[in-house]
Amino acid sequence: MAGGYCYNLRGREVYRLERLEGVLEKIRFYSEESAYLVGSLRCQDGKTVTIVGNFPPMQEGENLLIKGSWQVHNRYGKQLEVENWERILPATEEGLKRYLSSGLIKGIGPVTAARIIDHFGLNTLEVMEKEPHRLQEVEGIGAVKAAGIIKSYSQYKDVQNVLVFLQGYGVGVGQAMRLYRRYGSETVERVQENPYRMAEDIFGIGFKTADKIARQLGMPEGSPERLQAAITYSLSRAAEEGHVFLPRQILLERVRELLDTSGEVLPENFFDEQLLSMMEKKRIHIEQMDDGAAVYYAPFFKAEQSSARLVMNLSRFVRQVSPIEAVQVLGRVKYDSSHLTEEQLEVLEEALHNGVLIVTGGPGTGKTTTIKALLAMFRLLREKVVLAAPTGRAAKRVTEATGQEAFTIHRLLEYSYSEGEGFRFQRNEKNPVEAGVVIIDEASMVDLILMYNLLKAIPSGSRLILVGDVDQLPAVGAGNVLRDLIGAGNIPCFRLGHIFRQARESLIIVNAHRINRGQMPYLNVKNRDFFFLQEEDPEKAAQLVVQLCRERLPNYGPFDPLLDLQVITPMRKTAAGVDRLNTLLQEALNPPARHKTETIGKGTVYRHGDKVMQIRNNYQKEVYNGDIGLITAIDREEGELVVTFRELLQPRPVIYDFTELDELVLSYAVSVHKSQGSEYPVIIMPVLTQHYMLLQRNLLYTGITRARKLAVLVGSKKALAIAVHNNRAEERYSYLDGRLLSGGTNR
């Protein structure tokens, strides 16, 4: 070890500067977003030290030369804070074996690394760089495997170049990897050409990051390109919040806040000039409404306007059923299903005479029974009926409940890759779905863009029946489609209100309806399916949730902690929030063990047996936002892990490259929003005053109605009362209801 001394600014405390060379023996923590690493470095003299600092993705076994200063952490003790570092190519055969088998290069694990080193010795890296075809000389490496190793090694070098370039502009490692997956070897050139495209093209990269790079590349502060990028980004962020458009004044305020500027620097006339310029380029649409101008991102305007027109067309042009046919088929269904209520029979009758019909209602009111009766009725009429739902989980559930196969909407519309056009819906107005009746379950989850693509694919003369609970949380995407369709008042809508006797015996359902009416749930009634455990302290509540999942509920059920129990919580960043509970539950339910392989991504340890969730739609893998599965294999040699999704229509294993781990999160605990469309045997839900910002009636209602057999709330009665009495619906800027009232025409 070599070192010197430096003083802090006050000249008091002395730190020893160190220059260390060694092997990264253990990665204890790594965040791809901040690139912050905590690890153990085994130095050349055999001593092991703790190092902390910012690094690109590393693998255990890498040789590093680092420089930094010592600090003493209150909790973790003495550690070296790294100021700069560099990778060192191994100088020994043993070092080369550790380097190659570290997981950096896909296809090379410990066995293959040993064979390569045994064959090429210390010349291995030179051979891989200059004569990679010679890898086939090694036993066990054929042409296919050699090609895979060469490709991975080339990508590894490309990634390192991209990381070095982008980190100079403050782009985090996770963001850099997303850029590389989108742009490949052209990443640096694309970013230099137009940094603002990053904010539009890459999930998770914000305007601030793109703007910082643009400014460093010399783009002026007052350029039209900068303002237009800020407008586009603000509208995109608004869509992520559920808004279809933004009022002009609110958009202006958001853009000024984003640019961290004032009215003097961004006068309204310059802002309006850019809006008009973007409208001329058909990037946005501006519409005058009663309370001022509304600014739409162009795809959302087209979706809203066209959806209204298509709904009204389906309503007007439908194949009529003769009075005699109607009487006969209704009589037959009523005879076969004597348990149907009068309101359900009324739904059936109206379905015969309307092109678009909505059925809503809470749990236990017979929505699924109504779907089964509709299926039976239209079969008697020899109408082809297709059944679909927004997610695989919801489609699987309605399939099991009705006996008819249900599709996801994406599968129904054949979302797939098309040469020259990328991924798109293959079913549309030119190639419609072959069906006389389309029934959509869990319709409250359908956002505007998906509804638009569905409507385009329903042939004229067919019927569309939407079934869902309008009192649940709205769709994660933009729009409030089901609520707007009902609110317009010109689409037939039936609210099922009769709670069936069997459902009335469930306190889950009784309490859900009480909450929906603004009444406190029953908490002290002897029952078997609803419990409230009083605990006001957030930290103690979190520990109680862990105890319930690890011991109490598995013994009470018996319930499988991974397959049957689901923790649902309102917020992410609290003591009893999603992130903290996932850490605690992983430690409790799937602790590390010698036989369990693991890897690190986004600062999270992913371990064989972990419960994980897909957080973005991945159409190539056919897994979607909210799908939950278990990690059933991790292959460090190939740089892959396998997640088996049991909730899909056809349970199957899905392979993820280690560079795709940003699509997965631990899911021992999930947010209420992410739980939509799912049912679990048991839910455990913290309800604490710490969650004040999100304590809303529809959120509590949605969470409780996810439970099929047992619901357990952990928290305080005060927090519960806040949620029950807070009926302030999430405001979303949309105008689908207004367009429907005007007959589906443009204003």
XYZ file of C-alpha atoms in Angstrom:
747
model
C 0.000 0.000 0.000
C 1.217 3.494 -0.787
C -0.246 6.652 0.681
C 0.062 10.289 1.624
C -1.873 12.786 3.722
C -4.409 15.533 3.077
C -6.286 17.920 5.343
C -9.922 18.897 5.197
C -10.858 22.537 4.542
C -10.703 23.371 8.225
C -7.245 21.886 8.462
C -8.220 19.651 11.366
C -9.001 16.081 10.436
C -6.348 14.154 8.566
C -7.141 11.532 5.933
C -4.654 9.118 4.482
C -4.694 8.901 0.679
C -4.330 5.324 -0.436
C -3.448 3.665 -3.705
C -4.556 0.046 -3.595
C -4.434 -2.782 -6.079
C -6.430 -5.926 -5.554
C -9.330 -8.189 -6.436
C -12.981 -7.196 -5.920
C -13.798 -10.155 -3.739
C -17.393 -9.336 -2.711
C -20.057 -6.858 -3.866
C -22.202 -6.110 -0.832
C -24.388 -3.451 -2.454
C -24.730 -1.896 -5.890
C -27.231 0.626 -7.309
C -27.345 0.909 -11.084
C -29.233 4.191 -10.812
C -26.615 5.961 -8.683
C -23.748 3.588 -9.658
C -22.858 3.427 -5.947
C -20.974 0.328 -4.854
C -20.024 -1.123 -1.489
C -17.567 -3.992 -1.759
C -14.626 -5.886 -0.303
C -11.231 -5.557 -1.985
C -8.599 -8.204 -1.283
C -5.299 -6.407 -1.605
C -1.996 -7.792 -2.846
C -0.731 -8.189 0.711
C -3.719 -10.413 1.554
C -5.613 -7.864 3.629
C -9.285 -7.166 2.867
C -10.685 -3.620 2.987
C -14.152 -2.155 2.462
C -14.425 0.217 -0.504
C -17.283 2.587 -1.399
C -17.797 4.799 -4.441
C -19.270 5.154 -7.908
C -18.531 2.380 -10.403
C -20.026 0.975 -13.608
C -21.349 -2.591 -13.401
C -18.675 -4.764 -11.801
C -18.353 -8.469 -11.194
C -16.706 -10.190 -8.306
C -13.187 -11.278 -9.272
C -12.193 -8.157 -11.201
C -8.720 -6.670 -10.675
C -8.820 -2.984 -9.748
C -6.392 -0.156 -9.090
C -8.114 2.400 -6.870
C -7.229 5.670 -5.175
C -9.143 7.171 -2.302
C -9.213 8.361 1.273
C -10.152 6.618 4.481
C -13.278 7.482 6.379
C -14.901 6.036 9.468
C -18.620 5.346 9.089
C -20.703 5.571 12.286
C -22.270 2.179 11.612
C -19.984 0.330 9.202
C -16.598 1.373 10.503
C -13.440 2.079 8.483
C -13.824 2.138 4.699
C -12.021 3.578 1.696
C -13.958 6.221 -0.246
C -12.835 5.783 -3.840
C -12.008 8.918 -5.837
C -10.845 7.238 -9.054
C -10.251 3.735 -10.284
C -9.239 1.675 -13.273
C -9.571 -1.936 -14.310
C -6.334 -3.903 -14.486
C -6.014 -6.850 -16.782
C -5.009 -9.890 -14.744
C -1.320 -10.742 -14.831
C -1.632 -14.355 -13.683
C -3.478 -17.347 -15.065
C -5.480 -17.634 -11.852
C -6.467 -13.975 -12.158
C -7.478 -14.500 -15.775
C -9.695 -17.422 -14.785
C -11.484 -15.330 -12.175
C -11.825 -12.427 -14.610
C -13.296 -14.469 -17.460
C -15.621 -16.509 -15.240
C -16.933 -13.451 -13.354
C -20.015 -13.141 -15.571
C -18.751 -10.210 -17.615
C -18.733 -12.284 -20.792
C -21.781 -14.367 -21.550
C -20.986 -18.003 -22.256
C -17.852 -18.203 -20.125
C -18.201 -19.749 -16.696
C -15.605 -21.325 -14.422
C -15.205 -24.543 -16.471
C -14.971 -22.817 -19.858
C -12.648 -20.139 -18.447
C -10.284 -22.812 -17.129
C -10.169 -24.567 -20.520
C -9.482 -21.310 -22.364
C -6.656 -20.327 -19.986
C -5.161 -23.823 -20.075
C -5.024 -23.541 -23.874
C -3.874 -19.943 -24.405
C -2.301 -19.083 -21.057
C -1.419 -15.425 -20.506
C -2.090 -14.685 -24.202
C -5.824 -15.326 -23.734
C -7.045 -11.716 -23.869
C -4.828 -10.926 -26.870
C -6.295 -13.922 -28.709
C -9.860 -12.843 -27.869
C -9.086 -9.319 -29.084
C -7.197 -10.095 -32.309
C -7.908 -13.727 -33.235
C -11.256 -14.590 -31.638
C -11.901 -17.378 -34.167
C -9.179 -19.393 -32.423
C -11.535 -19.974 -29.485
C -12.753 -23.009 -31.408
C -9.406 -24.641 -30.680
C -10.555 -25.048 -27.075
C -12.239 -28.293 -26.083
C -16.005 -27.839 -25.702
C -16.204 -24.605 -27.730
C -17.820 -25.115 -31.098
C -18.627 -22.552 -33.768
C -21.960 -21.538 -32.204
C -20.588 -21.086 -28.696
C -17.505 -19.258 -29.987
C -19.731 -16.851 -31.935
C -21.760 -16.173 -28.781
C -18.631 -15.481 -26.712
C -17.180 -13.194 -29.385
C -20.449 -11.264 -29.630
C -20.689 -10.892 -25.850
C -17.042 -9.752 -25.576
C -17.609 -7.171 -28.323
C -20.753 -5.915 -26.612
C -18.907 -5.745 -23.309
C -16.283 -3.454 -24.851
C -19.002 -1.330 -26.494
C -20.831 -1.003 -23.179
C -17.674 0.105 -21.404
C -17.130 2.848 -24.016
C -20.739 4.015 -23.649
C -20.512 4.018 -19.856
C -17.323 6.063 -19.852
C -18.830 8.622 -22.249
C -22.182 8.963 -20.471
C -20.833 8.977 -16.931
C -18.908 12.083 -17.900
C -22.322 13.741 -18.272
C -23.769 12.328 -15.058
C -25.851 9.574 -16.666
C -26.337 6.680 -14.238
C -25.312 3.166 -15.141
C -28.884 1.870 -15.289
C -29.871 4.665 -17.661
C -26.762 4.091 -19.771
C -27.620 0.406 -20.129
C -31.149 1.273 -21.286
C -29.668 3.635 -23.869
C -27.286 0.957 -25.070
C -30.103 -1.583 -25.432
C -32.029 0.919 -27.562
C -29.213 2.343 -29.716
C -26.498 -0.333 -29.530
C -23.055 0.599 -30.835
C -24.499 3.890 -32.165
C -25.338 5.135 -28.655
C -22.630 7.795 -28.425
C -23.399 9.158 -31.902
C -27.175 9.249 -31.264
C -26.756 11.097 -27.975
C -24.395 13.653 -29.478
C -26.728 14.185 -32.432
C -29.824 14.976 -30.332
C -29.622 14.473 -26.563
C -33.313 15.353 -26.125
C -34.355 12.193 -27.928
C -33.204 10.243 -24.886
C -36.010 11.659 -22.772
C -38.564 10.628 -25.406
C -37.143 7.230 -26.338
C -35.857 5.748 -23.102
C -37.956 4.816 -20.093
C -36.503 6.330 -16.919
C -34.336 9.015 -18.542
C -35.716 12.422 -17.722
C -35.535 15.792 -19.373
C -33.020 17.052 -16.805
C -30.456 14.427 -17.816
C -30.930 15.067 -21.531
C -30.860 18.824 -20.969
C -27.613 18.634 -19.018
C -25.905 16.802 -21.868
C -27.361 19.163 -24.457
C -26.087 22.194 -22.568
C -22.617 20.678 -22.222
C -22.637 19.991 -25.955
C -23.266 23.678 -26.563
C -27.015 23.870 -27.252
C -28.266 27.346 -26.201
C -30.621 27.786 -23.242
C -33.259 29.620 -25.250
C -33.327 27.346 -28.299
C -36.693 26.280 -29.746
C -35.467 22.657 -29.635
C -34.982 22.869 -25.869
C -38.436 24.326 -25.238
C -40.149 21.848 -27.563
C -38.379 18.975 -25.833
C -39.599 20.319 -22.471
C -43.182 20.513 -23.796
C -43.052 16.967 -25.147
C -41.567 15.639 -21.924
C -44.150 17.435 -19.771
C -47.002 15.964 -21.797
C -45.431 12.497 -21.601
C -45.076 12.767 -17.835
C -48.690 13.922 -17.619
C -49.741 10.798 -19.544
C -47.846 8.655 -17.023
C -49.959 10.355 -14.330
C -53.120 9.391 -16.236
C -53.832 12.674 -18.073
C -54.856 12.649 -21.725
C -54.133 16.368 -22.109
C -53.017 19.348 -20.035
C -54.673 22.770 -19.908
C -52.353 25.258 -21.586
C -51.717 27.253 -18.402
C -50.826 24.154 -16.375
C -48.524 22.991 -19.182
C -46.792 26.394 -19.173
C -46.270 26.186 -15.404
C -44.865 22.673 -15.667
C -42.487 23.652 -18.458
C -41.237 26.686 -16.531
C -40.670 24.508 -13.473
C -38.878 21.906 -15.582
C -36.602 24.545 -17.127
C -36.151 26.164 -13.718
C -36.880 29.508 -15.307
C -39.179 32.513 -14.918
C -41.646 34.322 -17.128
C -38.935 36.764 -18.160
C -36.763 33.995 -19.569
C -39.742 32.083 -20.979
C -42.342 34.634 -22.096
C -45.770 33.313 -23.031
C -45.539 34.477 -26.625
C -42.374 32.368 -27.190
C -44.097 29.402 -25.530
C -47.166 29.811 -27.768
C -44.954 30.120 -30.860
C -43.436 26.727 -30.099
C -46.863 25.203 -29.470
C -48.036 26.374 -32.872
C -44.833 25.120 -34.499
C -45.309 21.704 -32.918
C -48.967 21.658 -33.961
C -47.990 22.411 -37.562
C -45.623 19.442 -37.404
C -48.545 17.361 -36.030
C -46.600 16.560 -32.843
C -49.319 18.034 -30.621
C -52.936 19.154 -30.944
C -54.481 22.250 -29.355
C -58.216 22.378 -28.787
C -60.291 25.233 -27.416
C -62.596 24.136 -24.622
C -65.052 26.021 -22.454
C -62.440 26.723 -19.783
C -59.484 27.408 -22.081
C -57.081 25.651 -24.440
C -56.210 21.983 -23.984
C -52.864 20.704 -25.271
C -52.716 17.064 -26.375
C -49.742 14.961 -27.329
C -50.862 14.009 -30.866
C -51.365 10.229 -30.372
C -53.658 10.844 -27.389
C -55.833 13.338 -29.256
C -56.294 10.897 -32.112
C -57.069 8.076 -29.663
C -59.659 10.115 -27.732
C -61.386 11.587 -30.780
C -61.447 8.298 -32.687
C -62.539 6.248 -29.658
C -65.617 8.439 -29.235
C -66.485 8.089 -32.916
C -65.976 4.313 -32.927
C -68.048 3.801 -29.768
C -70.937 5.769 -31.226
C -70.698 3.869 -34.506
C -70.867 0.531 -32.672
C -73.860 1.849 -30.715
C -75.762 2.851 -33.854
C -74.999 -0.030 -36.207
C -75.690 -3.417 -34.630
C -77.381 -6.537 -35.921
C -80.855 -6.548 -34.437
C -82.440 -9.630 -32.907
C -86.088 -10.182 -33.783
C -88.641 -9.918 -30.943
C -89.507 -13.608 -31.329
C -85.828 -14.655 -31.148
C -85.304 -12.414 -28.118
C -88.235 -13.918 -26.208
C -87.171 -17.477 -27.033
C -83.525 -17.095 -26.105
C -84.229 -15.145 -22.912
C -86.748 -17.743 -21.847
C -84.242 -20.530 -22.421
C -81.463 -18.769 -20.475
C -83.850 -17.898 -17.640
C -84.940 -21.531 -17.464
C -81.358 -22.863 -17.493
C -80.137 -20.237 -14.995
C -82.969 -19.846 -12.500
C -80.650 -18.114 -10.003
C -80.300 -14.964 -12.144
C -81.653 -11.765 -10.583
C -84.028 -9.374 -12.320
C -81.193 -6.871 -12.854
C -79.060 -9.580 -14.497
C -81.942 -10.574 -16.763
C -82.352 -6.915 -17.706
C -78.661 -6.843 -18.696
C -79.227 -9.844 -20.969
C -82.232 -8.242 -22.634
C -80.434 -4.934 -23.253
C -77.405 -6.787 -24.635
C -79.639 -8.094 -27.422
C -80.590 -4.597 -28.576
C -77.447 -2.462 -28.035
C -74.107 -2.320 -29.773
C -72.248 -1.139 -26.655
C -73.189 -2.078 -23.096
C -71.524 -1.502 -19.714
C -71.953 -3.706 -16.639
C -70.423 -2.496 -13.377
C -70.710 -3.475 -9.735
C -68.729 -4.341 -6.641
C -67.541 -7.740 -5.407
C -70.174 -10.396 -4.884
C -72.753 -8.720 -7.137
C -72.622 -11.352 -9.871
C -70.509 -9.771 -12.631
C -68.903 -13.110 -13.522
C -72.265 -14.915 -13.375
C -73.619 -12.280 -15.762
C -70.726 -12.932 -18.175
C -71.516 -16.669 -18.088
C -75.184 -15.956 -18.859
C -74.205 -13.636 -21.727
C -71.977 -16.346 -23.178
C -74.811 -18.874 -22.972
C -77.305 -16.485 -24.559
C -75.137 -15.577 -27.543
C -74.236 -19.231 -28.123
C -77.960 -19.924 -28.501
C -78.030 -17.162 -31.121
C -75.007 -18.790 -32.823
C -73.015 -15.601 -32.394
C -69.251 -15.977 -32.121
C -68.215 -14.505 -28.759
C -64.657 -13.635 -27.747
C -63.756 -12.982 -24.136
C -60.743 -10.858 -23.148
C -59.172 -8.937 -20.259
C -56.344 -6.392 -19.983
C -53.846 -8.686 -18.203
C -52.879 -12.337 -18.239
C -53.878 -12.662 -14.591
C -57.366 -11.282 -15.222
C -57.776 -13.381 -18.381
C -56.765 -16.540 -16.537
C -59.232 -15.828 -13.742
C -62.222 -15.247 -16.022
C -61.253 -18.334 -18.053
C -61.386 -20.461 -14.908
C -64.665 -18.853 -13.785
C -66.574 -19.151 -17.087
C -65.084 -22.207 -18.745
C -64.429 -20.252 -21.955
C -60.886 -19.324 -22.919
C -60.219 -15.638 -22.456
C -57.459 -13.740 -24.239
C -55.407 -10.809 -23.115
C -56.428 -7.822 -25.230
C -52.926 -7.732 -26.727
C -53.196 -11.385 -27.722
C -56.702 -10.861 -29.105
C -55.385 -8.018 -31.253
C -52.310 -10.089 -32.232
C -49.686 -7.649 -31.048
C -46.491 -8.807 -32.749
C -43.487 -7.817 -34.824
C -44.021 -6.700 -38.401
C -41.074 -6.247 -40.773
C -40.419 -2.559 -41.364
C -43.020 -1.440 -38.801
C -41.760 -2.966 -35.577
C -44.237 -4.180 -32.963
C -47.844 -3.333 -33.735
C -51.404 -4.620 -33.425
C -52.048 -6.863 -36.442
C -55.813 -6.664 -35.888
C -57.299 -3.310 -36.863
C -60.001 -1.755 -39.051
C -58.514 -3.447 -42.137
C -58.097 -6.797 -40.411
C -60.791 -6.910 -37.691
C -61.346 -9.513 -35.009
C -63.636 -12.301 -36.161
C -66.440 -12.013 -33.626
C -70.050 -10.951 -33.349
C -69.687 -10.150 -29.645
C -66.614 -8.948 -27.726
C -66.780 -9.089 -23.914
C -64.041 -7.315 -21.930
C -63.677 -8.153 -18.233
C -61.846 -5.859 -15.746
C -62.616 -2.942 -18.077
C -61.636 -0.365 -15.449
C -57.999 -1.297 -16.186
C -58.201 -0.426 -19.885
C -56.460 2.858 -20.722
C -57.270 5.132 -23.655
C -54.617 3.914 -26.107
C -55.499 0.249 -25.584
C -59.229 1.005 -25.861
C -58.638 2.855 -29.134
C -56.768 -0.112 -30.625
C -59.490 -2.485 -29.421
C -62.287 -0.383 -30.917
C -60.497 -0.207 -34.266
C -60.455 -4.001 -34.446
C -64.148 -4.617 -33.673
C -66.060 -5.012 -36.942
C -69.085 -2.825 -37.636
C -72.302 -4.510 -36.528
C -70.637 -6.376 -33.641
C -71.417 -5.873 -29.969
C -68.997 -4.648 -27.307
C -69.788 -5.437 -23.661
C -67.556 -3.911 -20.978
C -67.618 -5.446 -17.494
C -65.750 -3.931 -14.561
C -65.819 -2.205 -11.196
C -65.830 1.555 -11.809
C -65.126 2.221 -8.125
C -61.672 0.674 -8.318
C -58.555 2.677 -9.105
C -58.431 3.902 -12.711
C -56.108 2.363 -15.306
C -52.369 2.828 -14.847
C -52.132 4.372 -18.327
C -53.642 7.624 -19.580
C -57.384 8.160 -19.488
C -60.359 7.242 -17.347
C -62.157 5.260 -20.006
C -64.770 3.268 -18.074
C -65.711 6.222 -15.873
C -65.965 8.526 -18.919
C -68.114 6.055 -20.846
C -70.486 5.833 -17.895
C -70.350 9.576 -17.221
C -71.352 10.481 -20.772
C -74.793 9.052 -20.028
C -75.591 7.936 -23.566
C -74.192 4.399 -23.331
C -76.480 1.856 -21.606
C -74.972 1.064 -18.202
C -76.130 -1.327 -15.487
C -74.829 -1.203 -11.931
C -75.350 -4.555 -10.248
C -76.266 -3.893 -6.625
C -77.622 -7.183 -5.284
C -75.059 -8.937 -3.078
C -75.602 -12.690 -3.245
C -76.178 -14.664 -0.029
C -72.886 -16.544 -0.233
C -71.032 -13.270 -0.765
C -72.838 -11.699 2.209
C -71.226 -14.335 4.409
C -67.791 -12.973 3.543
C -66.639 -10.048 5.665
C -64.181 -9.164 2.887
C -67.109 -8.392 0.592
C -69.309 -6.839 3.276
C -66.501 -4.520 4.378
C -65.569 -3.648 0.801
C -69.107 -2.409 0.191
C -69.147 -0.534 3.510
C -65.893 1.224 2.597
C -67.288 2.079 -0.825
C -70.294 3.715 0.874
C -67.999 5.731 3.161
C -68.626 3.567 6.223
C -65.994 2.134 8.534
C -65.480 -1.621 8.058
C -66.486 -4.046 10.780
C -63.328 -4.729 12.786
C -64.418 -6.653 15.863
C -66.717 -9.251 14.331
C -65.796 -12.907 14.799
C -65.065 -14.227 11.339
C -62.621 -16.263 9.349
C -61.688 -14.006 6.402
C -61.086 -10.418 7.604
C -58.773 -9.269 10.396
C -57.505 -5.905 11.594
C -54.304 -5.863 13.676
C -53.734 -2.613 15.565
C -50.186 -1.234 15.266
C -49.530 2.491 14.860
C -45.719 2.417 14.784
C -44.564 1.979 11.126
C -41.431 0.022 12.025
C -43.336 -2.370 14.288
C -46.055 -2.691 11.633
C -43.428 -3.729 9.080
C -42.041 -6.358 11.449
C -45.581 -7.601 12.115
C -46.171 -7.996 8.366
C -43.001 -10.103 8.136
C -44.101 -12.225 11.081
C -47.508 -12.794 9.485
C -45.925 -13.937 6.205
C -43.240 -16.110 7.745
C -45.100 -17.831 10.566
C -48.620 -16.875 11.564
C -50.530 -17.087 8.275
C -48.791 -20.224 6.905
C -49.754 -21.956 10.150
C -53.296 -20.497 10.104
C -54.115 -21.547 6.517
C -52.093 -23.464 5.734
C -50.930 -20.970 3.112
C -47.769 -21.010 0.992
C -45.834 -17.808 1.837
C -44.771 -17.290 -1.791
C -47.727 -18.561 -3.811
C -50.692 -17.695 -1.575
C -49.700 -14.551 0.352
C -49.382 -11.103 -1.176
C -48.416 -7.955 0.701
C -50.080 -4.847 -0.774
C -49.115 -1.383 0.415
C -50.059 2.167 -0.630
C -46.586 3.714 -0.898
C -43.038 2.832 -1.929
C -40.673 4.889 0.222
C -41.744 4.405 3.836
C -40.901 2.046 6.698
C -43.866 -0.127 5.653
C -43.618 0.709 1.959
C -42.941 -1.541 -1.026
C -39.145 -1.199 -1.084
C -38.510 -1.751 2.624
C -40.967 -4.630 2.940
C -39.422 -6.397 -0.046
C -36.013 -6.245 1.611
C -37.368 -7.579 4.897
C -39.513 -10.285 3.297
C -36.739 -11.519 0.999
C -34.510 -11.912 4.038
C -37.254 -13.740 5.932
C -38.717 -15.947 3.189
C -35.745 -16.588 0.876
C -32.502 -15.987 2.768
C -29.093 -16.615 1.143
C -27.806 -20.158 1.176
C -24.885 -22.012 -0.371
C -27.106 -23.901 -2.786
C -28.892 -20.733 -3.992
C -27.312 -18.842 -6.875
C -27.820 -15.090 -7.011
C -26.900 -11.979 -8.957
C -27.150 -8.220 -8.430
C -29.068 -5.723 -10.542
C -30.234 -2.183 -9.758
C -28.714 -2.571 -6.310
C -31.036 -5.507 -5.636
C -29.998 -9.079 -4.991
C -31.948 -11.485 -7.204
C -31.807 -14.975 -5.710
C -33.013 -18.374 -6.878
C -36.525 -18.735 -5.459
C -37.266 -15.003 -5.261
C -40.729 -13.679 -6.078
C -40.454 -11.000 -8.803
C -42.690 -8.771 -10.897
C -42.388 -7.549 -14.477
C -42.722 -3.735 -14.400
C -42.964 -2.907 -18.113
C -44.803 -4.465 -21.027
C -42.386 -6.693 -22.930
C -44.132 -7.799 -26.076
C -41.229 -9.927 -27.285
C -41.317 -12.039 -24.132
C -45.127 -11.765 -23.917
C -45.003 -10.666 -20.287
C -46.671 -7.506 -19.108
C -46.571 -4.859 -16.435
C -47.692 -6.484 -13.171
C -47.074 -10.159 -14.038
C -45.601 -12.027 -11.045
C -43.395 -15.120 -11.081
C -40.619 -16.973 -9.279
C -36.931 -17.079 -10.208
C -36.408 -20.751 -11.014
C -32.850 -20.647 -12.409
C -29.814 -18.342 -12.509
C -26.997 -19.127 -14.945
C -23.998 -16.937 -14.187
C -22.040 -18.456 -17.067
C -24.655 -17.455 -19.640
C -25.552 -14.254 -17.795
C -29.221 -15.222 -17.628
C -31.941 -15.941 -15.140
C -35.266 -17.694 -15.641
C -38.578 -16.507 -14.214
C -41.522 -18.884 -14.255
C -44.789 -16.966 -14.458
C -47.597 -19.106 -13.067
C -50.256 -16.398 -13.413
C -50.124 -16.260 -17.211
C -52.772 -17.930 -19.346
C -50.141 -20.552 -20.156
C -47.633 -20.717 -17.278
C -44.129 -20.819 -18.709
C -40.485 -19.957 -18.029
C -39.163 -16.669 -19.433
C -35.428 -16.017 -19.898
C -33.902 -12.652 -18.907
C -30.400 -11.528 -19.757
C -28.636 -9.908 -16.793
C -28.768 -6.600 -18.702
C -32.586 -6.800 -18.605
C -32.924 -6.921 -14.832
C -34.260 -3.355 -14.782
C -37.547 -4.894 -15.998
C -37.895 -6.904 -12.782
C -38.445 -5.964 -9.143
C -38.927 -8.060 -6.044
C -42.645 -8.600 -5.472
C -43.056 -10.006 -1.985
C -44.734 -6.615 -1.540
C -46.390 -4.623 -4.354
C -48.243 -1.320 -4.608
C -52.035 -1.288 -4.705
C -51.882 0.051 -8.260
C -49.755 -2.910 -9.371
C -52.202 -5.369 -7.776
C -55.108 -4.307 -9.990
C -56.692 -7.098 -11.987
C -55.271 -9.730 -9.645
C -56.780 -11.894 -6.959
C -54.724 -13.559 -4.266
C -55.791 -16.145 -1.684
C -54.496 -13.828 1.061
C -53.592 -10.140 1.134
C -51.779 -8.334 3.942
C -52.092 -4.555 3.746
C -50.451 -1.937 5.993
C -52.711 1.103 6.540
C -50.769 3.776 8.430
C -50.966 7.529 8.867
C -47.457 7.577 7.360
C -49.253 6.788 4.066
C -51.399 9.914 4.423
C -50.824 11.171 0.855
C -52.332 8.033 -0.653
C -55.011 7.148 1.897
C -58.032 7.220 -0.404
C -61.270 5.279 -0.395
C -60.855 3.717 -3.829
C -57.291 2.658 -2.996
C -58.367 0.892 0.215
C -61.357 -0.627 -1.605
C -59.163 -1.884 -4.455
C -56.651 -3.420 -2.047
C -59.226 -5.295 0.031
C -61.059 -6.665 -3.012
C -57.846 -8.387 -4.199
C -58.332 -10.974 -1.404
C -60.120 -14.208 -2.237
C -59.930 -16.085 1.082
C -58.427 -13.779 3.691
C -57.669 -10.062 4.129
C -55.455 -8.818 6.948
C -55.031 -5.083 7.607
C -52.165 -3.903 9.804
C -52.186 -0.341 11.077
C -54.235 2.251 12.921
C -57.949 2.990 13.031
C -57.135 6.648 12.425
C -55.438 5.841 9.108
C -58.336 3.571 8.181
C -60.824 6.371 8.905
C -58.809 8.841 6.815
C -58.953 6.490 3.829
C -62.653 5.647 4.235
C -63.706 9.297 4.421
C -61.398 10.529 1.654
C -63.490 10.120 -1.474
C -61.514 12.656 -3.469
C -61.154 10.896 -6.804
C -57.883 11.262 -8.634
C -58.457 14.063 -11.158
C -57.507 13.191 -14.701
C -57.677 15.553 -17.632
C -59.678 13.756 -20.313
C -62.595 14.652 -22.562
C -63.872 11.317 -23.824
C -67.210 11.847 -22.070
C -67.664 15.243 -23.745
C -66.899 13.830 -27.174
C -69.383 11.010 -26.614
C -72.061 13.553 -25.652
C -71.460 15.372 -28.911
C -72.082 12.144 -30.791
C -68.444 11.196 -31.286
C -67.731 14.103 -33.611
C -64.984 16.696 -33.256
C -65.862 19.916 -31.524
